[in-house]
Coordinates of C-alpha atoms in Angstrom, one line a residue:
Chain W
X1 CA 8.3 75.3 -14.1
X2 CA 8.8 71.5 -14.7
X3 CA 8.5 70.3 -11.1
X4 CA 5.4 68.3 -10.2
X5 CA 3.0 70.2 -8.0
X6 CA 2.3 67.2 -5.7
X7 CA 3.2 67.1 -2.1
X8 CA 5.7 64.4 -1.0
X9 CA 4.6 61.7 1.4
X10 CA 6.5 60.3 4.4
X11 CA 5.3 56.7 4.2
X12 CA 3.2 54.9 1.7
X13 CA 3.1 54.2 -2.0
X14 CA 3.3 56.4 -5.1
X15 CA 1.7 54.9 -8.2
X16 CA 3.4 56.8 -11.0
X17 CA 3.3 56.8 -14.8
X18 CA -0.4 56.1 -15.0
X19 CA -1.8 57.0 -18.4
X20 CA -3.6 60.3 -18.3
X21 CA -7.3 59.7 -17.7
X22 CA -6.9 56.4 -15.8
X23 CA -6.1 57.8 -12.4
X24 CA -9.7 58.3 -11.3
X25 CA -10.7 54.9 -12.7
X26 CA -8.0 53.2 -10.7
X27 CA -9.1 55.0 -7.5
X28 CA -12.6 53.6 -8.1
X29 CA -11.7 50.1 -9.2
X30 CA -9.4 49.5 -6.4
X31 CA -11.4 51.3 -3.8
X32 CA -8.4 53.2 -2.7
X33 CA -10.5 55.9 -0.9
X34 CA -12.1 53.3 1.4
X35 CA -9.4 53.0 4.1
X36 CA -9.4 56.6 5.3
X37 CA -5.8 57.3 4.5
X38 CA -4.8 60.6 2.9
X39 CA -4.6 60.3 -0.9
X40 CA -3.1 62.8 -3.3
X41 CA -4.1 62.5 -6.9
X42 CA -2.4 64.3 -9.8
X43 CA -4.2 64.3 -13.1
X44 CA -2.8 65.3 -16.5
X45 CA 0.6 66.1 -15.1
X46 CA 3.2 67.0 -17.7
X47 CA 6.0 64.5 -18.3
X48 CA 9.6 65.3 -19.4
X49 CA 8.8 64.0 -23.0
X50 CA 6.0 66.5 -23.4
X51 CA 3.2 64.0 -22.7
X52 CA 0.9 63.7 -19.7
X53 CA 0.3 61.2 -16.9
X54 CA -1.7 60.7 -13.8
X55 CA -0.2 59.9 -10.4
X56 CA -1.6 58.7 -7.1
X57 CA 0.1 58.9 -3.7
X58 CA -1.5 56.8 -0.9
X59 CA -0.2 57.4 2.6
X60 CA 0.5 54.5 5.0
X61 CA -0.5 51.9 2.5
X62 CA 1.4 49.2 0.7
X63 CA 0.2 46.9 -2.0
X64 CA 0.8 43.3 -2.4
X65 CA 2.4 42.2 -5.7
X66 CA -0.9 40.7 -6.7
X67 CA -2.8 43.9 -6.0
X68 CA -0.2 45.9 -7.9
X69 CA -0.2 43.7 -10.9
X70 CA -4.0 44.1 -11.2
X71 CA -3.3 47.8 -12.0
X72 CA -1.6 46.7 -15.1
X73 CA -4.9 46.1 -16.8
X74 CA -5.6 49.9 -16.7
X75 CA -2.0 51.2 -16.6
X76 CA 0.5 48.8 -18.0
X77 CA 3.2 51.4 -17.8
X78 CA 2.6 52.2 -14.1
X79 CA 5.4 52.0 -11.6
X80 CA 4.9 51.4 -7.8
X81 CA 7.2 53.3 -5.6
X82 CA 7.3 52.3 -1.9
X83 CA 8.1 55.3 0.3
X84 CA 9.7 55.2 3.7
X85 CA 10.9 58.4 5.5
X86 CA 10.3 60.4 2.2
X87 CA 12.7 58.0 0.4
X88 CA 11.9 55.5 -2.4
X89 CA 12.9 52.2 -0.8
X90 CA 11.5 50.0 -3.6
X91 CA 10.4 50.6 -7.1
X92 CA 9.0 48.2 -9.7
X93 CA 6.8 48.2 -12.8
X94 CA 3.5 46.4 -12.7
X95 CA 3.0 43.3 -14.8
X96 CA -0.2 41.7 -16.1
X97 CA -1.3 38.9 -13.7
X98 CA -2.8 35.5 -14.7
X99 CA -6.1 36.4 -13.2
X100 CA -8.1 39.3 -11.7
X101 CA -10.0 38.3 -8.6
X102 CA -13.0 39.8 -6.9
X103 CA -12.8 43.4 -8.1
X104 CA -14.6 43.3 -11.4
X105 CA -18.2 42.6 -12.3
X106 CA -18.9 40.4 -15.4
X107 CA -20.4 42.4 -18.2
X108 CA -22.5 39.4 -19.3
X109 CA -26.0 40.1 -17.8
X110 CA -26.8 36.4 -17.9
X111 CA -23.7 35.4 -16.0
X112 CA -24.4 33.5 -12.8
X113 CA -22.3 36.0 -10.9
X114 CA -24.9 38.7 -11.7
X115 CA -27.6 36.6 -10.0
X116 CA -26.0 34.6 -7.2
X117 CA -23.3 35.5 -4.6
X118 CA -19.9 34.5 -6.1
X119 CA -16.4 35.8 -6.0
X120 CA -15.6 36.8 -9.6
X121 CA -12.4 35.7 -11.3
X122 CA -11.2 36.7 -14.8
X123 CA -8.4 35.0 -16.6
X124 CA -6.1 37.5 -18.4
X125 CA -5.4 36.7 -22.1
X126 CA -2.0 38.2 -22.7
X127 CA -1.6 37.1 -26.3
X128 CA -3.0 40.3 -27.9
X129 CA -1.6 43.8 -27.5
X130 CA -4.9 44.7 -25.9
X131 CA -5.5 42.2 -23.1
X132 CA -8.9 40.5 -22.8
X133 CA -10.5 39.0 -19.7
X134 CA -12.3 35.7 -19.7
X135 CA -14.9 35.1 -17.0
X136 CA -14.2 31.9 -14.9
X137 CA -17.9 31.2 -14.8
X138 CA -19.6 32.2 -18.1
X139 CA -16.4 31.7 -20.1
X140 CA -17.0 34.8 -22.2
X141 CA -14.1 37.1 -23.0
X142 CA -14.3 40.9 -22.8
X143 CA -12.1 43.8 -23.4
X144 CA -11.1 45.8 -20.4
X145 CA -13.2 48.8 -21.4
X146 CA -16.4 46.9 -20.9
X147 CA -15.9 46.4 -17.1
X148 CA -17.5 48.1 -14.2
X149 CA -16.2 47.7 -10.7
X150 CA -18.1 45.6 -8.1
X151 CA -20.4 47.6 -5.8
Chain T
X1 CA -5.2 2.4 -12.2
X2 CA -7.5 5.3 -11.4
X3 CA -9.2 6.6 -14.5
X4 CA -8.4 10.3 -14.9
X5 CA -12.1 11.4 -14.8
X6 CA -12.9 9.7 -11.5
X7 CA -14.6 12.3 -9.2
X8 CA -14.0 15.0 -11.8
X9 CA -16.5 17.8 -12.5
X10 CA -17.6 18.0 -16.1
X11 CA -18.3 21.6 -16.7
X12 CA -16.8 22.7 -20.0
X13 CA -15.3 20.9 -23.0
X14 CA -12.3 23.2 -22.7
X15 CA -11.5 21.4 -19.4
X16 CA -11.1 18.0 -21.1
X17 CA -7.9 16.9 -22.7
X18 CA -7.7 15.0 -26.0
X19 CA -6.9 11.7 -24.1
X20 CA -9.9 12.3 -21.8
X21 CA -12.2 12.9 -24.8
X22 CA -10.9 9.7 -26.4
X23 CA -11.5 7.8 -23.1
X24 CA -15.1 8.9 -23.0
X25 CA -15.7 8.0 -26.6
X26 CA -14.2 4.6 -26.4
X27 CA -16.0 3.9 -23.1
X28 CA -19.3 4.9 -24.8
X29 CA -18.5 2.4 -27.6
X30 CA -17.7 -0.3 -25.1
X31 CA -20.9 0.2 -23.1
X32 CA -23.0 0.3 -26.3
X33 CA -21.5 -3.1 -27.3
X34 CA -21.6 -4.6 -23.9
X35 CA -24.1 -3.0 -21.4
X36 CA -23.1 -2.7 -17.8
X37 CA -26.5 -2.9 -16.0
X38 CA -25.1 -3.0 -12.4
X39 CA -22.1 -0.7 -12.7
X40 CA -23.7 2.1 -10.7
X41 CA -25.7 -0.2 -8.4
X42 CA -26.3 1.6 -5.1
X43 CA -25.4 5.0 -6.5
X44 CA -27.8 7.9 -6.3
X45 CA -27.6 10.6 -9.0
X46 CA -29.2 14.0 -8.5
X47 CA -30.8 15.2 -11.7
X48 CA -31.6 18.9 -11.1
X49 CA -33.1 20.8 -14.0
X50 CA -33.5 24.4 -13.0
X51 CA -34.8 24.9 -16.5
X52 CA -36.8 22.4 -18.5
X53 CA -35.0 20.2 -21.1
X54 CA -36.9 17.1 -21.8
X55 CA -34.5 15.2 -24.1
X56 CA -31.3 16.0 -22.1
X57 CA -33.0 15.1 -18.8
X58 CA -34.6 11.9 -20.1
X59 CA -31.3 10.9 -21.7
X60 CA -29.4 11.4 -18.5
X61 CA -32.0 9.6 -16.4
X62 CA -32.1 6.7 -18.9
X63 CA -28.3 6.5 -18.7
X64 CA -28.4 6.2 -14.9
X65 CA -31.1 3.5 -14.9
X66 CA -29.3 1.5 -17.5
X67 CA -26.2 1.4 -15.3
X68 CA -28.3 0.3 -12.3
X69 CA -28.2 3.6 -10.4
X70 CA -31.1 5.6 -9.0
X71 CA -32.3 9.2 -9.7
X72 CA -33.5 11.9 -7.4
X73 CA -34.3 15.5 -8.6
X74 CA -36.7 17.7 -10.4
X75 CA -37.4 18.7 -13.9
X76 CA -38.2 22.4 -13.5
X77 CA -36.6 24.7 -10.9
X78 CA -39.6 26.9 -10.7
X79 CA -41.6 24.1 -9.0
X80 CA -39.2 23.6 -6.2
X81 CA -38.9 25.2 -2.8
X82 CA -35.4 26.3 -3.8
X83 CA -36.9 28.8 -6.2
X84 CA -39.8 29.7 -4.0
X85 CA -37.9 30.3 -0.8
X86 CA -34.9 32.1 -2.3
X87 CA -32.2 29.7 -1.3
X88 CA -28.9 30.4 -3.0
X89 CA -27.7 28.0 -5.7
X90 CA -24.6 27.3 -3.5
X91 CA -26.6 26.2 -0.6
X92 CA -29.0 24.1 -2.8
X93 CA -26.1 22.3 -4.4
X94 CA -24.4 21.7 -1.1
X95 CA -27.5 20.1 0.4
X96 CA -28.5 18.0 -2.6
X97 CA -24.9 16.9 -3.1
X98 CA -25.0 15.5 0.4
X99 CA -27.9 13.2 -0.7
X100 CA -26.2 12.0 -3.9
X101 CA -23.1 10.6 -5.5
X102 CA -23.1 12.9 -8.5
X103 CA -25.0 16.1 -9.4
X104 CA -26.3 16.5 -13.0
X105 CA -27.7 20.0 -13.5
X106 CA -29.2 22.3 -16.1
X107 CA -29.6 26.0 -15.4
X108 CA -30.7 29.0 -17.4
X109 CA -27.7 31.2 -16.4
X110 CA -24.2 31.1 -17.9
X111 CA -21.6 29.7 -15.5
X112 CA -24.1 28.1 -13.0
X113 CA -22.5 24.7 -13.3
X114 CA -19.0 26.1 -12.5
X115 CA -20.4 27.9 -9.4
X116 CA -22.2 24.7 -8.4
X117 CA -18.9 22.7 -8.8
X118 CA -17.2 25.0 -6.3
X119 CA -19.8 24.3 -3.7
X120 CA -20.7 20.6 -4.3
X121 CA -18.9 17.9 -2.5
X122 CA -19.7 15.4 -5.3
X123 CA -18.9 15.6 -9.0
X124 CA -21.0 18.1 -11.0
X125 CA -22.0 17.3 -14.6
X126 CA -23.1 20.3 -16.6
X127 CA -26.3 19.5 -18.6
X128 CA -26.3 22.9 -20.1
X129 CA -25.8 26.3 -18.5
X130 CA -27.6 29.1 -20.3
X131 CA -25.9 30.0 -23.6
X132 CA -22.5 28.8 -22.3
X133 CA -21.7 25.1 -22.4
X134 CA -23.5 21.8 -23.0
X135 CA -20.5 19.4 -22.9
X136 CA -22.5 16.2 -23.0
X137 CA -24.0 17.2 -26.3
X138 CA -20.4 17.6 -27.6
X139 CA -19.5 14.2 -26.2
X140 CA -22.3 12.4 -27.9
X141 CA -21.5 14.3 -31.2
X142 CA -17.8 13.1 -30.8
X143 CA -19.0 9.6 -30.2
X144 CA -21.2 9.6 -33.2
X145 CA -18.4 10.9 -35.4
X146 CA -16.1 8.3 -34.1
X147 CA -18.7 5.6 -34.6
X148 CA -19.3 6.6 -38.2
X149 CA -15.7 7.3 -39.2
X150 CA -13.7 4.9 -37.0
X151 CA -11.5 7.9 -36.0
X152 CA -11.6 11.5 -34.9
X153 CA -8.3 12.2 -36.5
X154 CA -7.9 14.5 -39.5
X155 CA -11.5 14.6 -40.7
X156 CA -13.1 17.2 -43.0
X157 CA -16.1 18.6 -41.2
X158 CA -18.6 21.3 -42.2
X159 CA -20.6 23.2 -39.6
X160 CA -23.7 24.6 -41.1
X161 CA -26.4 27.1 -40.0
X162 CA -26.3 29.4 -37.0
X163 CA -22.7 29.3 -36.1
X164 CA -22.7 32.6 -34.3
X165 CA -25.1 31.7 -31.5
X166 CA -24.9 27.9 -31.6
X167 CA -23.1 26.6 -28.5
X168 CA -23.1 23.1 -29.8
X169 CA -21.0 24.0 -32.9
X170 CA -18.6 26.1 -30.8
X171 CA -17.8 23.3 -28.3
X172 CA -17.7 20.6 -31.1
X173 CA -15.2 22.7 -33.1
X174 CA -13.0 23.2 -30.0
X175 CA -13.0 19.5 -29.3
X176 CA -12.4 18.4 -32.9
X177 CA -9.6 21.0 -33.2
X178 CA -7.6 18.8 -30.8
X179 CA -7.7 16.0 -33.4
X180 CA -6.4 17.9 -36.4
X181 CA -9.7 18.2 -38.2
X182 CA -10.3 20.6 -41.1
X183 CA -13.4 22.8 -40.9
X184 CA -15.8 24.4 -43.4
X185 CA -18.0 27.0 -41.8
X186 CA -21.1 27.4 -43.9
X187 CA -23.4 30.2 -42.7
X188 CA -24.9 33.5 -43.6
X189 CA -22.4 36.2 -43.0
X190 CA -24.4 37.6 -40.1
X191 CA -24.3 34.2 -38.4
X192 CA -20.7 33.1 -39.1
X193 CA -18.4 31.6 -36.5
X194 CA -17.4 34.1 -33.8
X195 CA -14.0 35.8 -34.2
X196 CA -12.7 34.6 -30.8
X197 CA -13.1 31.0 -31.9
X198 CA -11.4 31.6 -35.3
X199 CA -8.6 33.2 -33.3
X200 CA -8.3 30.1 -31.2
X201 CA -8.1 28.0 -34.3
X202 CA -5.5 30.3 -35.8
X203 CA -3.4 30.0 -32.7
X204 CA -3.6 26.2 -32.8
X205 CA -2.8 26.2 -36.5
X206 CA -6.1 24.6 -37.4
X207 CA -7.3 24.9 -41.0
X208 CA -10.7 26.3 -41.8
X209 CA -12.6 28.1 -44.5
X210 CA -15.8 30.1 -44.8
X211 CA -18.6 29.5 -47.3
X212 CA -22.2 30.5 -47.8
X213 CA -23.0 27.7 -50.3
X214 CA -23.7 24.3 -48.8
X215 CA -23.8 22.2 -52.0
X216 CA -20.4 23.3 -53.1
X217 CA -18.6 21.8 -50.1
X218 CA -20.4 18.5 -49.8
X219 CA -18.1 16.3 -52.0
X220 CA -15.1 17.1 -49.8
X221 CA -16.7 16.2 -46.5
X222 CA -16.5 13.3 -44.1
X223 CA -19.1 14.8 -41.7
X224 CA -21.8 17.5 -42.2
X225 CA -23.0 19.0 -38.9
X226 CA -26.3 20.8 -39.6
X227 CA -28.0 23.3 -37.3
X228 CA -31.0 25.5 -37.9
X229 CA -30.9 29.1 -39.1
X230 CA -33.4 30.8 -36.9
X231 CA -36.1 32.6 -38.8
X232 CA -36.5 35.3 -36.2
X233 CA -32.9 36.6 -36.8
X234 CA -33.8 37.9 -40.3
X235 CA -36.5 39.8 -42.0
X236 CA -38.9 37.5 -44.0
X237 CA -37.6 38.3 -47.5
X238 CA -34.0 37.9 -46.5
X239 CA -34.9 34.6 -44.7
X240 CA -36.6 33.1 -47.7
X241 CA -33.6 33.9 -49.9
X242 CA -31.2 32.5 -47.4
X243 CA -33.2 29.4 -46.4
X244 CA -32.7 27.7 -49.8
X245 CA -28.9 28.0 -49.4
X246 CA -28.9 26.2 -46.1
X247 CA -31.5 23.4 -46.6
X248 CA -30.1 20.0 -47.3
X249 CA -32.2 17.7 -49.6
X250 CA -31.5 14.2 -50.9
X251 CA -30.9 15.5 -54.4
X252 CA -27.8 17.3 -53.2
X253 CA -26.1 14.1 -52.1
X254 CA -25.2 12.7 -55.5
X255 CA -21.5 13.3 -55.2
X256 CA -20.6 12.7 -51.6
X257 CA -18.0 10.3 -50.2
X258 CA -19.1 6.8 -49.1
X259 CA -18.2 7.5 -45.5
X260 CA -20.0 10.8 -45.5
X261 CA -22.5 11.2 -42.6
X262 CA -25.0 13.9 -41.6
X263 CA -25.4 14.9 -38.0
X264 CA -27.8 17.4 -36.4
X265 CA -28.3 18.1 -32.6
X266 CA -32.1 18.1 -33.1
X267 CA -34.8 19.2 -33.1
X268 CA -34.8 19.6 -36.8
X269 CA -37.3 22.0 -38.4
X270 CA -37.0 22.3 -42.1
X271 CA -33.2 22.5 -42.7
X272 CA -33.0 18.8 -43.6
X273 CA -35.8 17.6 -45.9
X274 CA -37.3 14.3 -44.8
X275 CA -36.2 12.6 -48.0
X276 CA -32.6 12.7 -46.6
X277 CA -33.8 10.4 -43.7
X278 CA -33.8 7.3 -45.9
X279 CA -30.4 7.9 -47.4
X280 CA -27.4 5.9 -46.0
X281 CA -25.9 9.3 -45.0
X282 CA -28.5 10.3 -42.4
X283 CA -27.2 9.7 -38.9
X284 CA -29.0 12.2 -36.7
X285 CA -31.5 9.8 -35.0
X286 CA -28.7 7.3 -34.1
X287 CA -26.8 10.4 -32.9
X288 CA -29.7 11.3 -30.5
X289 CA -29.7 7.7 -29.3
X290 CA -26.0 7.9 -28.7
X291 CA -26.7 10.6 -26.1
X292 CA -27.6 7.8 -23.7
X293 CA -24.4 5.9 -24.3
X294 CA -22.2 9.0 -24.1
X295 CA -23.8 10.0 -20.8
X296 CA -23.5 6.4 -19.5
X297 CA -19.8 6.5 -20.3
X298 CA -19.4 9.8 -18.5
X299 CA -21.3 8.8 -15.4
X300 CA -19.5 5.5 -15.3
X301 CA -16.1 7.2 -15.5
X302 CA -16.8 9.9 -13.0
X303 CA -18.2 7.4 -10.5
X304 CA -16.0 4.3 -11.0
X305 CA -12.4 4.5 -10.0
X306 CA -10.9 1.7 -12.0
X307 CA -13.2 1.5 -15.0

């Protein structure tokens, strides 16, 4: 059977085409479990081309374009599907933003943001095929894999 | 006309345009030729060194006094109630900024100056933040190069020593890249220029080459910027072998260009032998003196609207 074993939602957002393995990370980074809404997560779902993907359905929740684009760091191929009355009323692909604000912790242990209260900001360098993030404060650049989410 | 640096924070060399760098350099030259002893009369500058740095602090404070301003502050953060009572940097900066017209700070953590600039209501000048930036060192280096060469344009410059960890060479390279200079990076392989900086140069179409032999590149150069290879980064045998490759002595200067000059951010240990000091090429002590003029220029521009 090729049909996805994931229940449809009435209102909310479906984040589709997340690379397999990134779904749980996205849940943690973006603190999607914090608002108490029902979330359905599909991991390693088979795709029509024989590959696999993760998928997240969040009920009664919409994302701003800024929030959605931050997902592109971890899932550049992700699509956002806005659902209303079980219908897809808007659909778009995420795009790398200019900056990632507040959600990541700088990997540099001597960065002032690790020692003083500060809202983090990282500028996204789009020039390479693997994006890097430059800390607004310590000015160091890091690959995405080095980041931990803020507590 | 308002000068473009008026009331501007000076946090990172990357924030300054080519024309702003030129303005600082030419202002330093003008103040060196013609002192302005009352330019900052009535201004109070906070000099807050959360970490000790004698030369940078004294140089800044001298610059303020020579422009007729006054200094408040401290020379070691550990001795202040800020450290002992656990006040945040943001609150400290906010309060001290309300007592002063500009805030010069040094701090042991990377990015502290940027955070301070977000919370201060006066211009913040970074006197060094951890291993990150030390923009006024770069400004005095640029001024010294300009003074010795009459231009910053199209020079051939070698950076020698610890290029991996040396923030002075990183910032200076970024600044000089704006002027079409050509670089020779002379360092042990383990201490070569970081890849991210070389990528920046590649993107900007700047020409550079690597070498691990100092003497071979000397005849091509306008400026030699020496830094120390730190002993503790190598085992003793390796260090002894390497040391000889990166020590400059007077006998190596037989074939250099007449305009050739040697710079060093100081303190020197043994990477430039003392017999070089008497040659016409040594410029590192004048360079240190230029720190005061470069900082005078910066303070003057940040605090004077129509300079």
